[in-house]
CSV table of C-alpha atoms and ligand atoms in Angstrom, one decimal:
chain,number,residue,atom,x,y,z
A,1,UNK,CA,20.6,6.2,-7.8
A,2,UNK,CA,22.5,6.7,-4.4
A,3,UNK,CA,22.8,9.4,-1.9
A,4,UNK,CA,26.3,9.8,-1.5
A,5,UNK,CA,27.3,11.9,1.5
A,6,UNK,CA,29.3,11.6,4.8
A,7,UNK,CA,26.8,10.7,7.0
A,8,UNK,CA,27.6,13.5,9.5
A,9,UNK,CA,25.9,15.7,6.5
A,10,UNK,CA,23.0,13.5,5.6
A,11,UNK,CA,20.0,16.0,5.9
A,12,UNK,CA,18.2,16.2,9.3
A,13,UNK,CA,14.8,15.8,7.6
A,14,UNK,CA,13.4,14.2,10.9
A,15,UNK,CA,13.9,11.0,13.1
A,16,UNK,CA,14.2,8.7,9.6
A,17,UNK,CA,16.8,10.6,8.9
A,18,UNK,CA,18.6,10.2,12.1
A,19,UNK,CA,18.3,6.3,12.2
A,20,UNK,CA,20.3,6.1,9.0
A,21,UNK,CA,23.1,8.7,10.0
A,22,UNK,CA,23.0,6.5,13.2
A,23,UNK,CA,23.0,3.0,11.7
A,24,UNK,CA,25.4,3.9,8.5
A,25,UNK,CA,28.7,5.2,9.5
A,26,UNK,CA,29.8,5.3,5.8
A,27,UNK,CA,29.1,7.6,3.1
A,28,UNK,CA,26.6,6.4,1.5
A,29,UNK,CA,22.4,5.8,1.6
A,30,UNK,CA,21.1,3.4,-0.5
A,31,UNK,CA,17.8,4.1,-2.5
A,32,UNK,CA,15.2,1.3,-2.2
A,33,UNK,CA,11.8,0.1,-4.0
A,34,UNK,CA,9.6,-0.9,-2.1
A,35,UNK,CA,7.2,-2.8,-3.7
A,36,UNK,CA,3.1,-4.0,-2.1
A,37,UNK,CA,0.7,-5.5,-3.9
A,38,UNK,CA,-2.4,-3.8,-2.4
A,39,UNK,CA,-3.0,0.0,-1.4
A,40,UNK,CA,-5.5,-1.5,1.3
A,41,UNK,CA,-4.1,-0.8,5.0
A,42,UNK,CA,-4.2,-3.8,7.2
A,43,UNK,CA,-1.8,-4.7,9.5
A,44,UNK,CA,1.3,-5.2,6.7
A,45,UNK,CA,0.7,-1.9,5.1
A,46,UNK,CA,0.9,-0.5,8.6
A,47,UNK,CA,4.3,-1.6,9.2
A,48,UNK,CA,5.5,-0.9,6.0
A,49,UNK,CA,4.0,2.8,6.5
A,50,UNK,CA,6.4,3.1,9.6
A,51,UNK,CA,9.3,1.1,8.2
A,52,UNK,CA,9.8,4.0,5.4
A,53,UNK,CA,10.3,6.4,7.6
A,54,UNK,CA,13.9,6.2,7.3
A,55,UNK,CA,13.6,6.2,3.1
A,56,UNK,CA,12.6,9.8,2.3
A,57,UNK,CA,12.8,9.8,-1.6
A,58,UNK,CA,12.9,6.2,-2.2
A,59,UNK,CA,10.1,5.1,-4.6
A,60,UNK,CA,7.3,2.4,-4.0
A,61,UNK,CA,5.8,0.4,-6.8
A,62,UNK,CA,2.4,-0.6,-5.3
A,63,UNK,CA,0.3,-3.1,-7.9
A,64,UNK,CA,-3.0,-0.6,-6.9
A,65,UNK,CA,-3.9,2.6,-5.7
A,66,UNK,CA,-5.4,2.9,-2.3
A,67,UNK,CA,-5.3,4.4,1.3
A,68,UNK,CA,-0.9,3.3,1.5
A,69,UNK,CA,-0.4,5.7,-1.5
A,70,UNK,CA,-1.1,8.7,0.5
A,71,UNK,CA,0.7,6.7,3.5
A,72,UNK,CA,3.6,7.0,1.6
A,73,UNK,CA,3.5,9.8,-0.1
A,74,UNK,CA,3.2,11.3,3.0
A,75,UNK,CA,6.3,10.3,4.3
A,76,UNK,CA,8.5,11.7,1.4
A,77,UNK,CA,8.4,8.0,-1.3
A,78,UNK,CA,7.8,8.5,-4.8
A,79,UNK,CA,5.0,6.8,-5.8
A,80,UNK,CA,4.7,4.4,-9.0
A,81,UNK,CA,1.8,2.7,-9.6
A,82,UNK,CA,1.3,0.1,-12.8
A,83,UNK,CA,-0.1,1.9,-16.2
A,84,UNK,CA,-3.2,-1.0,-16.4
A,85,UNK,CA,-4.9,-1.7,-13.3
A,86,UNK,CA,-4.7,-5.5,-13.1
A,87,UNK,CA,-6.8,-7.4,-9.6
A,88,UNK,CA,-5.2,-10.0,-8.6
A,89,UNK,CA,-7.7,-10.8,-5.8
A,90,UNK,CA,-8.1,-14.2,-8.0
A,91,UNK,CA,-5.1,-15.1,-6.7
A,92,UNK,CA,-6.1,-16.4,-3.7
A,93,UNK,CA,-3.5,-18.1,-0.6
A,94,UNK,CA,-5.2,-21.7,-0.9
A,95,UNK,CA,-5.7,-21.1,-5.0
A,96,UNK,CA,-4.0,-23.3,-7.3
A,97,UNK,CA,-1.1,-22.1,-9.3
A,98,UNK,CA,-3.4,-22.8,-12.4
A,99,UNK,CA,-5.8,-19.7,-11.0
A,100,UNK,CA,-2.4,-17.4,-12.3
A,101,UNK,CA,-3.0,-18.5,-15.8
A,102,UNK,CA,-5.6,-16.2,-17.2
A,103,UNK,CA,-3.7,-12.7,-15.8
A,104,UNK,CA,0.1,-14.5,-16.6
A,105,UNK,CA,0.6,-11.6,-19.6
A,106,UNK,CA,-0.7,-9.0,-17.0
A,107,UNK,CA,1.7,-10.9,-14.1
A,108,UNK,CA,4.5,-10.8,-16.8
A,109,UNK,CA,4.2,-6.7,-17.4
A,110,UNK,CA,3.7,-6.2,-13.9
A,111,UNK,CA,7.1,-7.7,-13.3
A,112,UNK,CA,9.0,-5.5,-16.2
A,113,UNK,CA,7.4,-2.6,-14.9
A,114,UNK,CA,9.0,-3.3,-11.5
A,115,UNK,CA,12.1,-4.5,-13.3
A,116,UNK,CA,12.1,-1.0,-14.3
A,117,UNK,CA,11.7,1.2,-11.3
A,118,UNK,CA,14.2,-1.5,-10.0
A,119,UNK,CA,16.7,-0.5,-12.2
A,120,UNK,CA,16.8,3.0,-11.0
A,121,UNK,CA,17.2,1.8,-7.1
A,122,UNK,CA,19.8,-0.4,-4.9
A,123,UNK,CA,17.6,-2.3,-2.7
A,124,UNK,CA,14.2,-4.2,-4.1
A,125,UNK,CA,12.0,-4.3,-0.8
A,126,UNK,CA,9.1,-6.6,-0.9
A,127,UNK,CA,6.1,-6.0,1.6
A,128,UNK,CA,3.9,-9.2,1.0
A,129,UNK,CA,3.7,-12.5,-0.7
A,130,UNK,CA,2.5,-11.5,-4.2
A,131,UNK,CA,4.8,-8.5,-4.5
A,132,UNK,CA,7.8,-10.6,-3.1
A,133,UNK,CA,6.8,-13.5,-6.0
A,134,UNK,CA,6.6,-10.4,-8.9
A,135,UNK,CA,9.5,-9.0,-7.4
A,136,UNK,CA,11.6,-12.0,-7.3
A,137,UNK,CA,11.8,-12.4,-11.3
A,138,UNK,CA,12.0,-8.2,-11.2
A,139,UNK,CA,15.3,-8.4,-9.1
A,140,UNK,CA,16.8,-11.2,-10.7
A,141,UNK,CA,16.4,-9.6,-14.4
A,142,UNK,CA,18.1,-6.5,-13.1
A,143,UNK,CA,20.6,-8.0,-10.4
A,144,UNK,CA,19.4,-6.0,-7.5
A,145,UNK,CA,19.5,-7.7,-3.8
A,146,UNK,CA,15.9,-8.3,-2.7
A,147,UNK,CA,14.4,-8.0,0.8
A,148,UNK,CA,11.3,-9.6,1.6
A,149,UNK,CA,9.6,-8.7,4.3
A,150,UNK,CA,7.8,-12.1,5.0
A,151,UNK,CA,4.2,-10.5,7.3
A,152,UNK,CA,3.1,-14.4,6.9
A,153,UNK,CA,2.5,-17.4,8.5
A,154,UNK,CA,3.8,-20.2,5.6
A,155,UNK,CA,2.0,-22.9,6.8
A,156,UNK,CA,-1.2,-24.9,5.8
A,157,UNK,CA,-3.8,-22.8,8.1
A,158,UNK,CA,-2.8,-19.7,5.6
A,159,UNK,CA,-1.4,-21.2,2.7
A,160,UNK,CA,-2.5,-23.6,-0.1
A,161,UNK,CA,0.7,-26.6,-0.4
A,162,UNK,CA,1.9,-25.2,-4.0
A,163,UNK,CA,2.1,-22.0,-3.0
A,164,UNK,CA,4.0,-22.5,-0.1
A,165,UNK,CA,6.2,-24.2,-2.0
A,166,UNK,CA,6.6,-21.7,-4.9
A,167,UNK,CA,7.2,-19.1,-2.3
A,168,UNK,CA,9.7,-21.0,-0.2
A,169,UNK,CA,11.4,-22.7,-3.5
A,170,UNK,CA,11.5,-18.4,-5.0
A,171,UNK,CA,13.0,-17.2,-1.6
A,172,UNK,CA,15.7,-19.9,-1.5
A,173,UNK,CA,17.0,-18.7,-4.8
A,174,UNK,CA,16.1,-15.1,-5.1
A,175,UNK,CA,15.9,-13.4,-1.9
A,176,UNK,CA,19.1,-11.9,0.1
A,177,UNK,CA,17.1,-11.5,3.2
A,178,UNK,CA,13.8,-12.8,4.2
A,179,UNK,CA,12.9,-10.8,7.2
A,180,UNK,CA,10.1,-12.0,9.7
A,181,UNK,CA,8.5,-10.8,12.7
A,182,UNK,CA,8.3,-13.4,15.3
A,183,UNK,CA,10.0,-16.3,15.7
A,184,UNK,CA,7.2,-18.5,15.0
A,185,UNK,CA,6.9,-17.2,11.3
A,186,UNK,CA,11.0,-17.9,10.9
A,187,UNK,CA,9.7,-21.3,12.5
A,188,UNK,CA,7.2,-21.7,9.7
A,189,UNK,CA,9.6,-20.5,7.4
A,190,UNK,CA,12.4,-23.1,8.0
A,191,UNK,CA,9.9,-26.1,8.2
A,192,UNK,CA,8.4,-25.3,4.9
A,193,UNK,CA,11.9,-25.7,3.7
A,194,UNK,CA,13.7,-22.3,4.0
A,195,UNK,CA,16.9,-21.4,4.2
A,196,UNK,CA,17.4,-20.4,8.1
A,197,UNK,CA,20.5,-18.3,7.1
A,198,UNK,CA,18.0,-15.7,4.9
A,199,UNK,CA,16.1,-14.8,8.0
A,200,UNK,CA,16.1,-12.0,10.6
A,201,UNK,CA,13.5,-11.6,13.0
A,202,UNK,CA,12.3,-8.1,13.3
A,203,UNK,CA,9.7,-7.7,15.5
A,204,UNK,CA,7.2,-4.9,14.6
A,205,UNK,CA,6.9,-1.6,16.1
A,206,UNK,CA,4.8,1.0,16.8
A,207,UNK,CA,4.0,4.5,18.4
A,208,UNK,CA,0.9,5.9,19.6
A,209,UNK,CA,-0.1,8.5,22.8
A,210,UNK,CA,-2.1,7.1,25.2
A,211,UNK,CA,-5.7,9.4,25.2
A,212,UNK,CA,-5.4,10.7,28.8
A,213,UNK,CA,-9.2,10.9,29.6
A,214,UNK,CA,-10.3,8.2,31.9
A,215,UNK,CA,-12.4,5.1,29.8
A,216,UNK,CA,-15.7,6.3,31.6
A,217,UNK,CA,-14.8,9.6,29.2
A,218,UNK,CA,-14.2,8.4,26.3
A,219,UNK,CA,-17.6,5.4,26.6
A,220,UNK,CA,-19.8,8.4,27.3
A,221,UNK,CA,-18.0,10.4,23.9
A,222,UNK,CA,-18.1,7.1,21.9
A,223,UNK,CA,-21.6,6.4,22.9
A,224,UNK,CA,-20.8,3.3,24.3
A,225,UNK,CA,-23.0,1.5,26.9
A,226,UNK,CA,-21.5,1.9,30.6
A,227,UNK,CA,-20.5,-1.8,32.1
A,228,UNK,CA,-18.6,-4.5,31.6
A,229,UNK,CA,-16.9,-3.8,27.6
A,230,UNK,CA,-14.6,-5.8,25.7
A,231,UNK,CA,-13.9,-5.5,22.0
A,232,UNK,CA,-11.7,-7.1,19.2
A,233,UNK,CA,-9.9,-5.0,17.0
A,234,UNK,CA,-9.0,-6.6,13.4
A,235,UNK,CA,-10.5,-6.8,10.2
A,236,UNK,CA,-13.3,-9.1,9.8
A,237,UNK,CA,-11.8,-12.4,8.8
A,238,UNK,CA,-12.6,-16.1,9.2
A,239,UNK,CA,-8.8,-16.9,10.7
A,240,UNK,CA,-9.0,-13.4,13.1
A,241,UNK,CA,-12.2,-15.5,15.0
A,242,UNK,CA,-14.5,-12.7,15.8
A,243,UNK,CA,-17.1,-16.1,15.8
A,244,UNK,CA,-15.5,-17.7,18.6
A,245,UNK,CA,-15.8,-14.1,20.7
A,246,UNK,CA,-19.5,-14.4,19.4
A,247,UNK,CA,-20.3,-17.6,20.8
A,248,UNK,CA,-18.3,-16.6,23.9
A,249,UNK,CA,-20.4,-13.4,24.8
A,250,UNK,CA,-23.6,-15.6,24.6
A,251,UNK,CA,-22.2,-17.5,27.7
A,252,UNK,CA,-22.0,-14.1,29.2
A,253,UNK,CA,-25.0,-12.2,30.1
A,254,UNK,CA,-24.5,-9.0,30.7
A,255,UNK,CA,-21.2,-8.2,29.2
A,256,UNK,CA,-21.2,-6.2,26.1
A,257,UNK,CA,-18.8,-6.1,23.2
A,258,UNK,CA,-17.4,-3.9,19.7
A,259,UNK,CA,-16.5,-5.2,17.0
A,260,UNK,CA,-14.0,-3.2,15.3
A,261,UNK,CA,-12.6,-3.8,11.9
A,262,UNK,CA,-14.4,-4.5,8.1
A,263,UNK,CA,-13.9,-7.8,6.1
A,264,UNK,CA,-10.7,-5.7,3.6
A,265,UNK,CA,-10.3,-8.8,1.4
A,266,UNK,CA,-13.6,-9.9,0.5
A,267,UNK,CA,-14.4,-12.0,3.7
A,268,UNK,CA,-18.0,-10.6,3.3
A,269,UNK,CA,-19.4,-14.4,3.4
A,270,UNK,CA,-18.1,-14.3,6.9
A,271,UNK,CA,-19.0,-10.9,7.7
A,272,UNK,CA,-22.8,-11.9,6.9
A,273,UNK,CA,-21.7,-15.0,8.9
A,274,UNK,CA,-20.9,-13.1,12.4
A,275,UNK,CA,-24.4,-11.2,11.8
A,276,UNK,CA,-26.2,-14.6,11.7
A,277,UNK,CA,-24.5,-15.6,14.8
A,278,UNK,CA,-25.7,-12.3,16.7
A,279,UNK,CA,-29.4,-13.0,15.5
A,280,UNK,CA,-28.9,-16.7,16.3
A,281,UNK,CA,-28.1,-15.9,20.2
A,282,UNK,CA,-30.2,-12.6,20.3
A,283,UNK,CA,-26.8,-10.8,21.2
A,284,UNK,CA,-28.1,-7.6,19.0
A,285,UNK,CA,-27.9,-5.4,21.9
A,286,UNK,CA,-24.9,-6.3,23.3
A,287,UNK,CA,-23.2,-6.2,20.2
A,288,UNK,CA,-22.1,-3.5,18.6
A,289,UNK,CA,-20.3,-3.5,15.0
A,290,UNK,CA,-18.1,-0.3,14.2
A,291,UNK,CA,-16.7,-0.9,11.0
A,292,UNK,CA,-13.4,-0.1,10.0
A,293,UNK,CA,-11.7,2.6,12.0
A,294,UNK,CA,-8.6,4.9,11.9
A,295,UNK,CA,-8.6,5.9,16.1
A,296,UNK,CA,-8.1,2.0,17.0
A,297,UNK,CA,-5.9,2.6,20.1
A,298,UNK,CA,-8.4,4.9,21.7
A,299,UNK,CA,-10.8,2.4,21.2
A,300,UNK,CA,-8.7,0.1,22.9
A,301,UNK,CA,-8.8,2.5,26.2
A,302,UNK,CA,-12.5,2.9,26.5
A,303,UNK,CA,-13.2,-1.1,26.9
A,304,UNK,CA,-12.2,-3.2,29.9
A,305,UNK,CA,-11.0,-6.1,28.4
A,306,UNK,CA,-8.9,-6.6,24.6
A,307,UNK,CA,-9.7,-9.5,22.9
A,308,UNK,CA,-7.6,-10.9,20.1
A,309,UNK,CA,-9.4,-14.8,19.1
A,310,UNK,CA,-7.3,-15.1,16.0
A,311,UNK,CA,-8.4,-19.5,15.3
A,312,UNK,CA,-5.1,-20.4,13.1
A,313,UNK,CA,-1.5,-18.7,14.2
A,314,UNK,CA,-0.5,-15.2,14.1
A,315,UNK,CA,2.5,-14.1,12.4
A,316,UNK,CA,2.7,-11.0,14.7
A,317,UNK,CA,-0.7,-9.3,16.0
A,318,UNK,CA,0.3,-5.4,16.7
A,319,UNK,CA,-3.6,-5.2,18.1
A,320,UNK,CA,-2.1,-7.1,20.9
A,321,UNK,CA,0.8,-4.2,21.1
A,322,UNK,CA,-1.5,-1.3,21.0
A,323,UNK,CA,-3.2,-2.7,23.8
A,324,UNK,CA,-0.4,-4.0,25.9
A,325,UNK,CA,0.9,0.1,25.0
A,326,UNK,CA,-2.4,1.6,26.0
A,327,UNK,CA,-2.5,-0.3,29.1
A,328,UNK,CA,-5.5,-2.5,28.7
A,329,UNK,CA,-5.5,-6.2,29.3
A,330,UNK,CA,-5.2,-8.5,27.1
A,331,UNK,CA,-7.0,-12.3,26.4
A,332,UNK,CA,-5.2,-14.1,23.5
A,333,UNK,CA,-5.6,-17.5,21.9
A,334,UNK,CA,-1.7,-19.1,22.1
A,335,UNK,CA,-1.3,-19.3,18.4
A,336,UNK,CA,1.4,-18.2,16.4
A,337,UNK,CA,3.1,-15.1,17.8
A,338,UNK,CA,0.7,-13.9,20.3
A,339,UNK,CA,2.7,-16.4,23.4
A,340,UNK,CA,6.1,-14.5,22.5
A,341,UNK,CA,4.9,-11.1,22.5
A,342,UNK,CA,2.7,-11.9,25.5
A,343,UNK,CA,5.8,-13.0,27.3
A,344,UNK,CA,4.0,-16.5,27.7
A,345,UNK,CA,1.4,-15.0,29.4
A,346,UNK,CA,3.0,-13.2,31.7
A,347,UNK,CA,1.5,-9.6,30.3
A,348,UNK,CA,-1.7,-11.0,29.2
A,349,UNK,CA,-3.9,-14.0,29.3
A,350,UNK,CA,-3.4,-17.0,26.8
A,351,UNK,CA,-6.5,-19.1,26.3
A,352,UNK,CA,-6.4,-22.3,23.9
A,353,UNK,CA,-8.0,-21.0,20.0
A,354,UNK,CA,-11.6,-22.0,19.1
A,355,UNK,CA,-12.6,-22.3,22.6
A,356,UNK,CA,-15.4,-20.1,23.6
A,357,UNK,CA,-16.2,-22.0,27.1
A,358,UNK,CA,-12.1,-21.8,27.8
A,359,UNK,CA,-12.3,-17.7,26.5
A,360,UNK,CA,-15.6,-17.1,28.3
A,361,UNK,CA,-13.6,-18.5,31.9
A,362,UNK,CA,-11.1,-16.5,30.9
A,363,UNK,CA,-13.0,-13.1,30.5
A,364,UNK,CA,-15.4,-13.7,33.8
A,365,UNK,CA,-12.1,-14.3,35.7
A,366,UNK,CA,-10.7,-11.3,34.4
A,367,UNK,CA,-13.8,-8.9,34.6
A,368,UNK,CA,-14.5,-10.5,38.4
A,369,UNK,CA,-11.0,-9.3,39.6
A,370,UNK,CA,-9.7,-6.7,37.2
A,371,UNK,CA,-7.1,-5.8,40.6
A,372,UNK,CA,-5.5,-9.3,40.4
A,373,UNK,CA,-4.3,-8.7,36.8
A,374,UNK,CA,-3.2,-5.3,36.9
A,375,UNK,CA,0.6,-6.1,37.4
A,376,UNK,CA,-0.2,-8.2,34.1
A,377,UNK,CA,-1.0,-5.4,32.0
A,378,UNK,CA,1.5,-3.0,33.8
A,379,UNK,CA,4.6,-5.4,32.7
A,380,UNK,CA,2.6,-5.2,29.4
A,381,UNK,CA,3.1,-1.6,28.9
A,382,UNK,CA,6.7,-1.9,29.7
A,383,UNK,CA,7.3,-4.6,28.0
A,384,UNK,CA,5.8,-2.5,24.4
A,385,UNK,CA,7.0,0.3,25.3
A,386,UNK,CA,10.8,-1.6,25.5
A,387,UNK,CA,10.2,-3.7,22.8
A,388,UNK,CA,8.2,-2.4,19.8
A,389,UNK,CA,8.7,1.3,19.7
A,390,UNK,CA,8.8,2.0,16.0
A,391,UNK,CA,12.2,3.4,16.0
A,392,UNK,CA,13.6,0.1,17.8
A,393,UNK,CA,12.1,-1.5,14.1
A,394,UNK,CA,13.3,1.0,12.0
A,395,UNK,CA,17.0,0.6,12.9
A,396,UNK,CA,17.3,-3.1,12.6
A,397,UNK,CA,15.6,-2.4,8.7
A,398,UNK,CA,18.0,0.0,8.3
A,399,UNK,CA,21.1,-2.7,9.0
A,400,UNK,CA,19.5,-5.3,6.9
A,401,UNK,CA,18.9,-2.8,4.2
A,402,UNK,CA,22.8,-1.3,4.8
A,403,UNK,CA,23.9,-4.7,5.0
A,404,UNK,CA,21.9,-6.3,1.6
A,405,UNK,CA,23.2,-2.9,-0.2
A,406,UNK,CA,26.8,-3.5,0.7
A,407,UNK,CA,26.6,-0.3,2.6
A,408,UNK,CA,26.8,-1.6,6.5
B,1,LIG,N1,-6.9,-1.7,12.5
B,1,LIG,C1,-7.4,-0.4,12.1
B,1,LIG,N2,-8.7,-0.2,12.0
B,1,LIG,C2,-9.6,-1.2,12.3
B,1,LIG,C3,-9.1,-2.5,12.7
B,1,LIG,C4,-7.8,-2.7,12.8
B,1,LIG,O1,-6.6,0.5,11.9
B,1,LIG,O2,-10.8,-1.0,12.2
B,1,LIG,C5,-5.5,-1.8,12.7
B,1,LIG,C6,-5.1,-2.3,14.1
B,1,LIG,O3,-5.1,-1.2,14.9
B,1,LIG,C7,-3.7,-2.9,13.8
B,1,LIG,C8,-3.8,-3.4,12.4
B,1,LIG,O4,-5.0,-2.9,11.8
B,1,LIG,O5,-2.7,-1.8,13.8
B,1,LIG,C9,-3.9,-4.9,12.3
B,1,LIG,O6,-2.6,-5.5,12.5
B,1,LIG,P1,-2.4,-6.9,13.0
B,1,LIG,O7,-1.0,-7.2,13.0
B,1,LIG,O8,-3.1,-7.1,14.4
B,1,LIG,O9,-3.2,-7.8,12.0
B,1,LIG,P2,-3.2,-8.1,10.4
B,1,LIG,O10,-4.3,-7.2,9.8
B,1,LIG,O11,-1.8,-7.7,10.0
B,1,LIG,O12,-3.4,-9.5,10.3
């Protein structure tokens, strides 16, 4: 179940390893499940991908296969996955608890299963909301501390009332830790009645190499027009507000924009939604849809201008990060997260959400005079660079995970 070794002779396997040598100065290394309900990669899955890099043969229970198997796999995890593939994509945030009824036998296995794998680790780890309400029975049936690793907003723009409830009434009782990554998601947390005590903020963190060709380089490789570019850069969903950047862009002639990112969770209504819009304003050739995509942050340096128009608050937003890392500016809506990591708007601009006129002044400005905002965006890269490096995130996992074990 545990490692047990000095930590002076924990094996070097790379960084991960290091972080835990660094961050336990006793003997031992815990093992941990971590559990996710999806295999999908969006932002959550991301983190999570990173996070484990400190876990080499730790185990993760994911409800389905997908794209974060091999994630994980890759970085040394063993991977379980349930015997009967069960959906749950029924289970919607704003769905009644009744909508559980019909897969409650399937919900009930999926917890002994995890009770299971739990048994044979220190740490229960969940990644999202319906692994951490699984996970919370799992845990308590085999008295093992459980983290969840909160990547939501708990409020009424994401959640349904029962739900938020459930969750909040679970966490009080079951979780050790609840850990968040911006203060306004530990905000959210408390007002929908959580214990303050469970939480630690842990802001995300990433790596990536900046693509040293200039952006006229990487256009002409991309095949992307030449002139003024912005993009957004998250999947296709109604609360991410690729529709207000939409109806923004047809109060700007001239300016083109991608679209990158695919509807992962069945926002395809909206997705057909956003194509209506282009044909509505006869944006078609300014407009350009590029799906889902794995080289994001290079993306990101070929346009002039990120756009992140997220309509209902952000729990974190690492599009904003890669950006602000990559050394492109950056137009937000002030919702959720996106003021703290934007230092208020100090490192990027803040427009009000579901405002196209306000995001359209916003963009001309910018575009007009791209001089008078470069110290913006240069105390942006500093500021990610200082802030959300992944191994900054990894280390304050590691203490909670130490801590919750008994091992800190
Ligand atoms: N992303 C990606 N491919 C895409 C669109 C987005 O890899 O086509 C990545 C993006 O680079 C970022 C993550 O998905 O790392 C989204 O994370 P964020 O916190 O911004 O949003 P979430 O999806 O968690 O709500």
């Amino acid at each position: 179940m545990t490692d047990v070794l000095p930590a002076a002779t924990l094996p070097e396997r790379g960084s991960g390893d290091r972080v835990l040598a660094a961050r336990s100065g006793i003997a031992a290394r815990p093992s941990v499940l971590f559990v996710s309900h999806t295999g999908t990669m969006s932002g959550a899955e991301l983190v999570l991908r990173d996070a484990v890099q400190p876990w080499t043969g730790s185990t993760a229970f994911l409800f389905e296969d997908g794209a974060l198997t091999d994630a994980l796999r890759g970085q040394g995890l063993e991977i379980r996955l349930p015997r009967r593939r069960t959906s749950l994509a029924a289970l919607r945030r704003d769905a009644s608890p009744l909508s559980a009824l019909p897969v409650l036998g399937r919900l009930g296995a999926l917890v002994l299963e995890i009770a299971r794998a739990a048994r044979a680790c220190d740490v229960v780890y969940a990644n999202s909301q319906k692994a951490f309400l699984l996970s919370a029975f799992a845990a308590r049936c085999v008295g093992r501390p459980l983290v969840w690793h909160l990547h939501d907003i708990l409020d009424s723009a994401h959640f349904g009332r029962a739900q938020r409830i459930a969750q909040v009434c679970l966490a009080n009782l079951c979780a050790t830790r609840v850990i968040v990554p911006s203060e306004a998601a530990a905000r959210a947390f408390v007002q929908g009645g959580g214990r303050r005590s469970l939480i630690r903020i842990v802001p995300n963190g990433l790596d990536l190499d900046r693509d040293p060709r200039p952006a006229a380089a990487l256009r002409a490789e991309l095949g992307l027009p030449a002139g003024p570019l912005v993009g957004v850069f998250s999947r296709i969903a109604p609360w991410k507000g690729q529709d207000v950047l939409i109806e923004a862009l047809a109060r700007l002639p001239g300016l083109h924009c991608i679209v990158v990112g695919a509807p992962l969770f069945g926002e395809d209504a909206y997705a057909a939604h956003l194509r209506d819009l282009v044909a509505k304003y006869r944006l078609s050739d300014r407009i350009t849809f590029l799906g889902q995509r794995d080289d994001v942050p290079r993306l990101m340096q070929a346009v002039d201008v990120v756009v992140h128009p997220s309509v209902d608050p952000e729990p974190f937003g690492r599009t904003l990060v890669e950006a602000m890392r990559v050394g492109v500016p950056v137009v937000a809506t002030d919702a959720g997260a996106s003021a703290e990591i934007l230092d208020g708007g100090a490192a990027g601009t803040l427009v009000p959400p579901r405002r196209p006129d306000r995001l359209a002044a916003a963009l001309s400005e910018l575009l007009d005079n791209p001089d008078a905002f470069a110290p913006r965006t240069d105390l942006a890269r500093e500021r990610a660079l200082s802030r959300y490096g992944a191994d900054r995130m990894q280390r304050a996992l590691a203490d909670i995970i130490l801590q919750v074990a008994g091992r800190a």
